[in-house]
XYZ file of C-alpha atoms in Angstrom:
154
model
C 44.694 -87.570 50.575
C 41.104 -86.198 52.250
C 39.960 -85.804 49.037
C 40.492 -89.154 48.243
C 39.130 -89.796 51.585
C 35.749 -87.788 51.157
C 35.718 -89.658 47.855
C 36.108 -92.811 49.184
C 33.156 -92.434 52.189
C 30.808 -90.725 49.128
C 31.344 -93.552 46.798
C 30.972 -95.865 50.006
C 27.538 -94.280 51.005
C 25.873 -94.221 47.948
C 26.389 -98.242 47.851
C 25.311 -98.047 50.636
C 21.958 -96.816 49.779
C 22.018 -98.467 46.556
C 22.499 -101.267 48.373
C 19.229 -100.519 51.383
C 16.761 -99.435 48.523
C 17.205 -102.709 46.773
C 17.080 -104.578 49.761
C 13.456 -102.702 50.447
C 12.431 -102.884 47.291
C 12.931 -106.878 47.880
C 11.114 -107.386 51.214
C 7.897 -105.443 49.932
C 7.771 -107.685 46.930
C 7.927 -110.590 48.851
C 5.447 -109.154 51.685
C 2.614 -107.724 48.450
C 3.273 -112.196 46.930
C 2.303 -112.977 50.663
C -0.810 -111.197 50.747
C -1.402 -111.997 47.432
C -0.891 -115.764 48.532
C -3.312 -115.136 51.452
C -6.022 -113.456 49.664
C -5.940 -116.656 47.239
C -6.479 -118.637 50.010
C -8.975 -116.830 51.693
C -10.987 -116.863 49.032
C -10.394 -120.844 48.325
C -11.436 -120.802 51.628
C -14.316 -119.128 52.133
C -15.427 -120.113 48.204
C -15.201 -124.626 50.278
C -16.723 -123.335 52.899
C -19.837 -121.745 51.001
C -19.834 -124.926 48.034
C -20.031 -127.179 50.978
C -22.932 -125.636 52.529
C -24.975 -125.441 49.252
C -24.361 -129.096 48.741
C -24.883 -130.218 51.842
C -28.351 -128.370 51.854
C -29.497 -129.507 48.748
C -28.488 -132.712 49.875
C -31.515 -132.305 53.084
C -33.777 -130.875 50.754
C -33.684 -133.035 47.128
C -31.678 -136.514 48.889
C -29.527 -136.472 45.985
C -26.763 -138.548 46.482
C -24.753 -136.659 44.324
C -25.194 -133.208 46.408
C -23.613 -134.932 49.023
C -20.503 -136.615 47.157
C -20.598 -132.628 45.837
C -20.698 -131.637 49.555
C -17.730 -133.686 50.797
C -15.627 -132.896 47.882
C -15.900 -129.394 48.247
C -14.971 -129.623 52.502
C -12.067 -131.473 50.958
C -11.084 -128.150 48.945
C -11.753 -125.980 52.368
C -9.649 -128.414 54.335
C -6.612 -127.727 51.475
C -6.698 -123.876 51.498
C -7.560 -123.880 55.125
C -4.382 -125.849 55.460
C -1.983 -123.855 53.643
C -3.624 -120.918 54.893
C -3.301 -120.898 58.545
C -0.752 -123.921 59.481
C 1.558 -122.623 62.151
C 1.349 -120.171 64.340
C -1.661 -117.127 64.092
C -2.168 -114.974 66.750
C -0.326 -117.020 69.646
C -2.809 -120.545 68.808
C -0.943 -123.204 67.089
C -3.175 -124.606 64.368
C -3.151 -127.678 63.016
C -5.024 -129.826 60.172
C -8.031 -129.490 62.541
C -7.669 -133.388 63.178
C -11.730 -133.469 63.939
C -12.053 -132.186 60.720
C -10.200 -134.683 59.026
C -11.777 -137.321 61.034
C -15.272 -136.221 59.664
C -14.706 -136.023 56.416
C -13.045 -139.524 56.585
C -16.478 -139.994 58.046
C -18.034 -138.713 54.810
C -16.457 -141.159 53.040
C -16.298 -144.028 54.641
C -19.443 -143.993 56.526
C -21.803 -141.724 53.893
C -25.383 -143.864 55.039
C -24.091 -142.292 59.094
C -23.056 -139.507 58.187
C -25.921 -138.328 56.155
C -28.630 -139.220 58.956
C -26.996 -136.759 60.936
C -26.304 -134.218 58.160
C -28.587 -131.360 60.234
C -25.964 -131.110 63.046
C -22.552 -131.776 60.315
C -24.685 -128.731 58.784
C -24.900 -126.011 61.564
C -21.504 -126.855 62.769
C -20.358 -125.896 59.511
C -22.174 -123.110 59.355
C -20.679 -122.888 62.699
C -17.669 -122.974 61.346
C -18.053 -120.574 58.316
C -19.090 -117.314 60.133
C -15.507 -117.543 61.621
C -13.317 -119.692 59.183
C -10.251 -119.472 61.991
C -12.365 -119.259 64.839
C -12.533 -123.056 66.986
C -16.115 -122.049 67.774
C -17.851 -125.002 65.595
C -14.796 -127.973 66.565
C -16.614 -129.182 69.443
C -19.598 -129.585 67.584
C -17.663 -131.402 64.823
C -16.366 -133.903 67.247
C -19.359 -134.459 69.549
C -21.100 -135.591 66.169
C -17.775 -137.910 64.704
C -18.331 -139.549 68.547
C -22.404 -139.819 67.756
C -21.249 -141.023 64.540
C -18.486 -143.279 65.278
C -20.818 -144.460 68.886
C -24.045 -146.083 65.538
C -21.468 -147.880 63.754
C -20.849 -151.465 64.237
């Protein structure tokens, strides 16, 4: 009888070890997937912001409307990747879709002439944001710019 109990205990312990190893392996795999997702989205955020800045700077230099629209499209890509990356809670701060940037995005498409008149200010705010993608530094600047643009509209 004692041999059977020891035998069952040994089988049970081996089974627990195998299940534990499987669970640990699965957890590590999920963690790697999450890290890979964050790396890709961070790269898209950084690239989107860099191309947005580059396009808007080019617009200021040349006045080419194509550069303006290219910058607006890159800002869309940045905001989409930013939303996927930082939506939810992070460091006890609840991030949303950045409603101020969504308002700027709407104005870029609906009021291009007004936005082009304030392009230097928009560029300054985006440059501030590019230094810290998760920081709230430029939010107030963007809100102020949107208010200025909206105040010039009929």
